[in-house]
XYZ file of C-alpha atoms in Angstrom:
541
model
C -56.142 340.096 -37.920
C -58.609 340.019 -40.922
C -61.295 338.266 -38.851
C -60.422 338.233 -35.103
C -60.206 341.540 -32.832
C -56.767 341.764 -30.873
C -58.622 340.666 -27.656
C -60.076 337.441 -29.581
C -56.343 336.954 -30.842
C -54.998 337.255 -27.087
C -57.542 334.867 -25.931
C -56.302 332.223 -28.442
C -52.814 332.510 -27.946
C -52.584 329.460 -25.738
C -52.841 327.410 -28.705
C -50.924 329.430 -30.952
C -50.232 326.562 -33.713
C -54.077 326.183 -33.847
C -54.790 330.163 -34.200
C -51.992 330.899 -36.873
C -53.568 328.966 -39.685
C -53.904 331.640 -42.101
C -51.653 333.648 -44.551
C -51.507 335.390 -47.750
C -52.767 333.441 -50.803
C -49.308 334.448 -52.570
C -47.140 333.321 -49.814
C -45.302 330.231 -49.892
C -46.790 327.272 -48.262
C -44.108 327.168 -45.379
C -45.459 330.955 -44.619
C -48.702 330.156 -44.684
C -49.138 328.915 -40.844
C -47.196 329.287 -37.739
C -46.359 325.452 -37.659
C -45.191 325.108 -41.055
C -43.004 327.853 -40.960
C -41.139 326.286 -38.019
C -41.722 322.823 -39.457
C -39.489 324.157 -42.243
C -36.740 325.081 -39.815
C -37.144 322.067 -38.196
C -36.674 319.918 -41.220
C -33.306 321.230 -41.842
C -31.940 319.940 -38.379
C -29.735 317.055 -38.326
C -31.604 313.930 -36.468
C -29.891 314.158 -33.495
C -30.459 318.186 -33.213
C -34.191 317.347 -33.521
C -33.902 314.889 -30.871
C -32.498 317.495 -28.682
C -34.690 320.091 -29.540
C -37.739 318.256 -28.653
C -36.456 316.979 -25.261
C -35.784 320.513 -24.348
C -39.498 321.089 -23.861
C -39.236 319.085 -20.681
C -37.656 322.146 -18.604
C -40.202 324.768 -17.435
C -37.622 327.663 -17.520
C -33.839 328.079 -17.573
C -31.739 325.155 -17.827
C -27.652 324.462 -17.898
C -25.667 322.012 -19.739
C -25.344 319.793 -16.542
C -29.329 319.646 -16.859
C -29.245 319.041 -20.485
C -27.192 316.221 -19.930
C -28.680 314.712 -17.367
C -32.204 314.686 -18.870
C -32.206 315.347 -22.641
C -28.787 314.095 -24.036
C -29.806 311.850 -27.222
C -28.949 307.895 -26.507
C -25.347 307.117 -27.306
C -24.165 310.729 -27.851
C -20.734 311.550 -26.250
C -20.980 314.377 -23.825
C -18.685 316.435 -25.926
C -20.752 316.398 -28.858
C -24.054 317.131 -26.856
C -22.379 320.545 -26.446
C -21.892 320.857 -30.173
C -25.571 319.865 -30.825
C -26.554 322.810 -28.319
C -24.144 325.151 -29.823
C -25.874 324.455 -33.223
C -29.372 325.210 -31.972
C -28.137 328.291 -30.307
C -26.435 329.339 -33.684
C -29.768 328.675 -35.555
C -31.912 330.967 -32.958
C -34.203 327.874 -31.745
C -32.364 328.021 -28.268
C -31.616 331.173 -26.488
C -28.518 331.571 -24.240
C -28.921 333.582 -21.157
C -26.294 334.262 -18.488
C -27.010 333.816 -14.774
C -24.015 335.281 -13.077
C -21.048 333.428 -14.123
C -23.172 330.641 -15.136
C -24.327 330.086 -18.771
C -27.995 328.944 -19.256
C -30.542 328.265 -21.895
C -34.128 328.830 -22.525
C -36.664 327.884 -25.109
C -38.940 330.979 -26.432
C -42.513 329.933 -25.403
C -43.558 329.240 -28.833
C -40.570 327.129 -29.668
C -41.185 325.117 -26.074
C -44.902 324.618 -27.276
C -43.668 322.989 -30.817
C -41.130 321.091 -29.286
C -43.373 319.585 -26.951
C -45.683 318.776 -29.921
C -42.727 316.851 -31.409
C -42.068 315.049 -28.172
C -45.442 313.861 -28.296
C -45.565 312.695 -31.595
C -42.237 310.691 -30.823
C -44.026 309.153 -27.679
C -41.169 310.306 -25.429
C -43.296 312.023 -23.010
C -43.520 309.738 -20.387
C -39.654 308.778 -20.645
C -38.525 312.764 -20.257
C -41.231 313.317 -17.736
C -39.943 310.615 -15.606
C -36.134 311.756 -16.207
C -36.739 315.101 -15.552
C -38.340 314.093 -12.293
C -35.840 311.838 -11.161
C -32.918 314.236 -12.261
C -34.373 317.006 -9.978
C -35.659 314.983 -7.099
C -31.941 313.553 -6.877
C -30.211 316.948 -7.227
C -32.483 318.470 -4.511
C -32.091 315.493 -2.005
C -28.542 315.312 -2.399
C -27.805 318.894 -1.359
C -30.714 319.325 0.981
C -28.820 317.926 4.396
C -25.968 320.675 3.896
C -27.908 323.271 2.514
C -28.225 325.284 5.490
C -24.496 325.867 5.681
C -24.264 326.730 2.163
C -27.405 328.995 1.530
C -25.826 331.637 -0.475
C -24.587 329.092 -3.216
C -27.445 326.633 -2.683
C -30.148 329.290 -2.793
C -28.479 330.841 -5.985
C -28.630 327.705 -7.830
C -32.502 327.167 -6.674
C -33.216 330.697 -8.231
C -31.884 329.635 -11.371
C -33.590 326.064 -11.537
C -37.046 327.138 -9.540
C -39.162 326.957 -12.716
C -38.007 323.579 -13.557
C -38.536 322.416 -10.087
C -42.142 323.992 -9.990
C -42.842 322.280 -13.175
C -41.717 318.894 -11.672
C -43.585 319.365 -8.436
C -47.075 320.248 -10.235
C -46.349 317.175 -12.627
C -45.905 314.892 -9.221
C -48.926 316.339 -7.517
C -51.037 315.908 -10.801
C -49.959 312.362 -10.850
C -50.346 311.782 -7.034
C -46.365 310.548 -7.057
C -46.608 310.998 -3.206
C -42.623 309.728 -2.987
C -41.320 312.416 -5.130
C -43.528 315.443 -4.125
C -42.431 314.403 -0.383
C -38.709 314.643 -1.446
C -38.889 317.458 -3.322
C -41.032 319.908 -0.861
C -38.871 318.403 2.055
C -35.578 319.280 -0.029
C -36.563 322.774 -0.583
C -37.498 323.660 3.039
C -34.596 326.582 3.119
C -36.209 327.891 0.048
C -39.812 327.995 1.776
C -38.228 329.594 5.026
C -36.106 332.473 3.065
C -37.800 332.937 -0.600
C -41.130 331.893 -0.511
C -43.057 331.382 2.944
C -46.565 331.466 1.632
C -45.752 329.129 -1.566
C -44.228 326.524 1.021
C -47.253 326.728 3.086
C -49.293 326.073 -0.227
C -47.116 323.180 -1.420
C -47.296 321.436 1.979
C -51.179 321.663 2.360
C -51.172 320.056 -1.167
C -48.905 317.329 0.094
C -50.496 316.752 3.129
C -53.972 316.488 1.569
C -52.784 314.205 -0.732
C -51.849 311.718 1.854
C -52.855 312.729 5.399
C -51.410 309.763 7.061
C -49.133 310.162 9.938
C -46.455 307.733 8.828
C -42.692 308.491 9.718
C -42.106 310.256 6.557
C -44.643 312.843 7.287
C -42.789 314.282 10.343
C -40.776 316.671 8.602
C -43.656 317.725 6.453
C -45.627 318.385 9.798
C -42.566 320.275 11.439
C -42.062 322.445 8.258
C -45.698 323.478 8.107
C -45.711 324.494 11.685
C -42.263 326.235 11.440
C -43.608 328.184 8.444
C -46.693 329.115 10.246
C -44.647 330.427 13.328
C -42.747 332.567 10.672
C -45.815 333.943 9.456
C -46.817 334.970 13.015
C -50.015 332.308 12.975
C -49.760 330.404 16.102
C -53.014 328.744 15.408
C -52.004 327.044 12.234
C -48.406 326.156 13.707
C -49.711 324.287 17.147
C -51.683 321.553 15.562
C -48.755 320.733 12.949
C -46.167 320.904 15.539
C -48.262 318.540 17.832
C -48.487 315.968 14.889
C -44.462 316.084 14.390
C -43.951 315.635 18.107
C -46.330 312.564 18.157
C -44.786 311.309 14.876
C -41.094 311.820 16.185
C -41.703 310.072 19.563
C -43.232 307.057 17.632
C -40.351 306.905 15.232
C -37.317 307.671 17.282
C -36.362 310.787 15.555
C -34.762 312.645 18.531
C -33.399 315.678 16.620
C -36.711 316.485 15.291
C -38.536 315.716 18.295
C -36.541 318.529 19.990
C -36.312 321.019 17.185
C -40.466 320.346 17.202
C -40.673 320.703 20.779
C -38.759 324.008 20.646
C -40.828 325.430 17.872
C -44.013 324.333 19.625
C -42.895 326.427 22.676
C -42.340 329.430 20.508
C -45.588 329.046 18.778
C -47.492 328.800 22.342
C -45.720 332.076 23.528
C -47.042 333.703 20.344
C -50.397 332.571 21.313
C -49.943 333.784 25.001
C -49.942 330.216 26.683
C -46.881 330.793 28.899
C -47.458 327.776 30.802
C -47.648 325.518 27.775
C -44.453 327.264 26.405
C -42.671 326.530 29.936
C -43.588 322.689 29.701
C -42.255 322.536 25.869
C -39.134 324.064 26.487
C -38.183 322.064 29.745
C -39.457 318.945 27.417
C -36.958 320.134 24.696
C -33.873 320.718 27.038
C -34.525 317.418 28.421
C -34.902 315.339 25.243
C -31.685 317.192 23.824
C -29.754 317.104 26.993
C -27.473 314.038 25.665
C -28.042 314.110 22.130
C -24.834 316.611 21.253
C -26.619 317.827 17.934
C -25.859 321.464 16.785
C -29.113 321.726 14.997
C -31.148 320.441 18.002
C -29.179 322.582 20.528
C -29.695 325.909 18.498
C -33.644 325.195 18.227
C -33.671 324.854 22.246
C -31.636 328.095 22.376
C -33.971 330.050 20.323
C -37.081 328.652 22.187
C -35.574 329.592 25.591
C -34.193 333.062 24.185
C -38.029 333.812 23.013
C -39.489 332.623 26.194
C -37.308 334.946 28.034
C -38.448 337.735 26.244
C -42.216 336.815 26.525
C -41.629 336.505 30.169
C -40.072 339.954 30.493
C -36.295 338.913 31.188
C -34.630 340.770 28.476
C -31.378 340.406 29.952
C -31.888 336.681 29.337
C -33.320 337.153 26.065
C -29.892 338.929 24.761
C -27.421 336.839 26.492
C -29.153 333.739 25.139
C -28.996 335.104 21.747
C -25.446 336.146 22.319
C -24.246 332.828 23.319
C -25.920 331.143 20.421
C -24.437 333.489 17.954
C -20.934 332.068 18.454
C -22.462 328.489 17.658
C -23.836 329.983 14.342
C -20.896 331.757 13.255
C -18.493 328.582 13.751
C -20.770 326.309 11.650
C -21.686 328.802 9.198
C -25.181 328.748 9.593
C -26.204 332.315 8.558
C -30.094 331.633 8.733
C -29.793 331.247 12.706
C -26.967 333.815 12.897
C -29.239 336.520 11.633
C -31.809 335.765 14.022
C -29.357 335.853 16.992
C -28.105 339.303 15.777
C -31.688 340.443 15.110
C -32.654 339.002 18.852
C -29.861 340.909 20.456
C -30.738 344.006 18.408
C -34.277 343.996 19.645
C -33.268 343.491 23.284
C -30.998 346.417 23.061
C -33.494 348.573 21.559
C -36.086 347.713 24.079
C -33.721 349.323 26.717
C -32.607 352.027 24.578
C -29.188 351.102 23.815
C -28.931 352.337 20.245
C -25.263 352.126 20.255
C -25.644 348.184 20.565
C -28.766 347.742 18.545
C -27.464 349.434 15.369
C -24.600 347.381 14.362
C -26.505 343.955 15.311
C -29.596 344.974 13.000
C -27.152 346.096 10.309
C -25.179 342.936 10.157
C -28.433 340.802 10.475
C -29.947 342.833 7.638
C -26.642 342.404 5.416
C -26.883 338.630 6.154
C -30.693 338.441 5.337
C -30.208 340.570 2.224
C -27.359 338.244 1.031
C -29.777 334.914 1.551
C -32.725 337.084 0.563
C -34.638 336.218 3.837
C -37.699 338.319 2.911
C -39.475 337.599 6.459
C -36.265 338.846 8.065
C -35.706 341.975 5.839
C -39.245 343.146 6.781
C -38.824 342.661 10.604
C -35.005 344.301 10.329
C -36.215 347.096 8.318
C -38.937 347.780 10.787
C -36.426 347.566 13.561
C -34.133 350.176 12.104
C -37.067 352.254 11.318
C -37.563 352.250 15.257
C -33.894 353.118 15.757
C -34.280 355.924 13.169
C -37.247 357.331 15.303
C -34.873 356.913 18.627
C -32.199 359.003 16.849
C -34.662 361.894 16.023
C -34.762 361.031 12.238
C -38.912 360.954 11.899
C -38.946 361.212 8.014
C -36.386 358.254 7.624
C -38.299 356.314 10.179
C -41.978 356.834 8.592
C -40.446 355.635 5.121
C -38.810 352.957 7.035
C -42.424 351.875 8.412
C -43.614 352.183 4.767
C -41.014 349.634 3.411
C -41.317 347.444 6.467
C -45.162 347.187 5.707
C -45.087 346.632 2.232
C -42.325 343.794 2.763
C -44.308 342.465 5.459
C -47.409 342.096 3.328
C -45.455 340.375 0.378
C -44.592 337.597 2.784
C -47.760 336.824 4.029
C -46.450 337.661 7.530
C -48.356 338.851 10.722
C -46.251 341.787 12.374
C -43.645 340.168 14.552
C -44.686 339.756 18.219
C -41.238 341.226 19.356
C -41.393 344.366 16.991
C -44.897 345.182 17.379
C -44.880 347.159 20.883
C -41.330 348.698 19.904
C -43.048 349.575 16.372
C -46.143 350.809 17.963
C -44.494 353.204 20.514
C -41.982 354.403 17.355
C -44.921 354.968 15.236
C -46.874 357.054 17.837
C -43.583 359.385 18.592
C -42.996 359.584 14.768
C -46.580 360.530 14.034
C -46.791 363.185 16.673
C -43.563 364.761 15.371
C -44.333 365.076 11.965
C -47.759 365.423 12.160
C -50.603 363.054 10.369
C -50.454 364.266 7.110
C -46.612 364.519 6.817
C -46.205 361.268 8.554
C -48.686 359.422 6.100
C -47.020 360.770 3.114
C -43.854 359.745 4.258
C -45.048 356.188 5.012
C -46.320 356.037 1.606
C -43.134 357.213 -0.077
C -41.596 354.376 1.954
C -44.012 351.877 0.237
C -42.572 352.784 -2.920
C -39.163 351.165 -2.494
C -38.771 347.745 -3.973
C -37.038 345.317 -1.471
C -33.409 345.978 -2.689
C -33.898 349.764 -2.277
C -35.696 349.628 1.299
C -32.403 347.478 2.603
C -30.233 350.122 1.033
C -32.417 353.123 2.626
C -32.252 351.090 5.954
C -28.449 350.914 5.637
C -28.209 354.306 4.709
C -27.146 353.302 1.051
C -30.153 354.552 -0.839
C -31.293 358.233 -0.637
C -33.996 359.358 -2.958
C -37.168 357.127 -3.329
C -38.019 355.823 -7.084
C -40.415 358.371 -8.798
C -43.888 357.592 -8.449
C -45.459 356.135 -11.607
C -48.393 358.135 -13.118
C -51.763 356.931 -12.220
C -52.586 355.436 -15.762
C -49.487 353.452 -15.465
C -49.288 352.259 -11.924
C -48.915 348.900 -13.050
C -45.787 349.334 -15.138
C -44.037 347.160 -16.077
C -47.196 344.760 -16.366
C -49.021 344.663 -19.677
C -52.787 345.413 -19.674
C -54.055 341.661 -19.369
C -51.271 340.964 -16.545
C -52.551 343.713 -14.658
C -56.089 342.269 -15.108
C -54.922 338.795 -13.948
C -52.809 340.387 -10.913
C -55.956 342.176 -9.868
C -57.834 338.921 -10.101
C -55.243 337.149 -8.252
C -55.193 339.661 -5.701
C -59.024 339.027 -5.097
C -58.049 335.325 -4.122
C -59.267 334.024 -7.429
C -57.537 330.361 -8.701
C -56.282 330.140 -12.330
C -59.456 328.394 -13.781
C -61.611 331.094 -12.021
C -59.564 333.602 -13.788
C -59.734 332.064 -16.920
C -63.516 332.092 -16.715
C -63.783 335.498 -16.120
C -61.435 336.613 -18.759
C -62.582 334.036 -21.273
C -58.977 332.706 -21.629
C -57.841 329.251 -21.095
C -56.006 328.024 -17.566
C -52.916 327.376 -19.168
C -52.896 331.108 -20.395
C -53.404 332.386 -17.193
C -50.614 330.303 -15.951
C -48.507 331.922 -18.449
C -49.726 335.241 -17.383
C -49.039 334.636 -13.725
C -45.386 333.107 -14.438
C -44.824 336.311 -16.470
C -46.034 338.692 -13.659
C -43.485 336.849 -11.179
C -40.756 337.145 -13.435
C -41.160 340.872 -14.165
C -41.931 341.700 -10.304
C -39.027 339.306 -8.721
C -41.693 337.680 -6.882
C -42.356 333.976 -5.996
C -45.556 333.656 -4.729
C -49.323 334.696 -5.336
C -49.433 336.651 -1.726
C -46.652 338.815 -3.293
C -48.623 340.004 -6.192
C -51.627 340.463 -3.860
C -49.513 342.586 -1.611
C -47.921 344.508 -4.481
C -51.532 345.560 -6.120
C -52.768 346.529 -2.618
C -49.716 348.716 -2.294
C -50.535 350.319 -5.863
C -54.007 350.723 -4.876
C -53.156 352.632 -1.933
C -50.607 354.736 -3.968
C -53.437 355.626 -6.455
């Protein structure tokens, strides 16, 4: 502080061990620099404690005892002694303990992680630990991926705890062009992309396919998932080509279930694009390909394509009955993701014909499921649907607030408005606007945009009353620090981390740390969500 301004200090914090090299002349040597201060504590550790501490730097976020034992345990140390070593580091405040529900997890403070990483480099263990960590998470994710859709609450809960570590592994594999592990990780995280982070999934899949765009057997699933995510975002122009590639590869490689799923999803995309002829043809192809397959996942995919084709061709009776039939299949298998879809479909079918008594309980159950698995696209659609119900029930202020909450959540996911919801929403919006008057209507919509996701779900279900208080203008970006707010604005402007660093005269790594902190504070998982939040803040200002 004697020679640098606060802004200059901030811009150098990515190299904190080079920055903090001074101290009072009267201070002891170990107090004169940050590194020597930590060195003093480090040198007091037993050899095995030092080994464990430096190896913990391989984790990008929180970790559990099981993670530690799988990646970092010093060679030849019994499992019970590893816990003793960890306990000692926690007692010495070198490792922080955090509870995630009923699971104890741990984290290195950022300064300590940077220090431990330097020690890992000095010990020539970086490559060894990077390899161990990558193999550990690829194995864990791949092992659980097949059954993940039937245990979404538990599996997504584990991913929420581990996602920073998995992202760090994925980034490392991409930087090393480790295609095998990239493909395994991205494929294993399919249900995370579908529910929690659709925009991030699109970006990761684009990175992966650009890394090796060949049409081998292993690419079939990647092309299918890229098309699936585009359909969720109501982007048929992007979905069509990817699903065409998935169908061609699945035929060539004899992957029948994937062929049926790709044909079914392609039918949905064609309907979204207004190409009814292609949609009908693809649906017939999917029904034929899956006729004797006896595969539950393929059957549910065909039923969804059939239901949506009925909707787009105006047969609301078939749309509702197909969804009701499929609902039973999803309940039998415990497939919560498709169950919420069938309930949502039935709610929309009932709403379209004015049957509020049938629509409301289906929307409500679907929203509770979507909230339990944190399916953010579905939450936005269902809140919009319940807003339409509020309008039909002569609750215009509630309806307007739900419309505002729907729009905020929709923007955060990067999705366009659902094709089924669009006409219902347009009609209900016009009715509420006319009832309240434009000024009151717009004010209530703005109130709705202030609800965070959990509060918006509570509002839609009748469990939340008053909206959160609006922050004063000068502090509208709270809880972000000033620099984080600057970074968030530049993210919203579409700048990369490197471009943001150049603009703000800070390193790319510092930008990465700020973006991670922003996501942690706001509960987000993608840059698109940051952009949507900034947009909402600007409109409220």
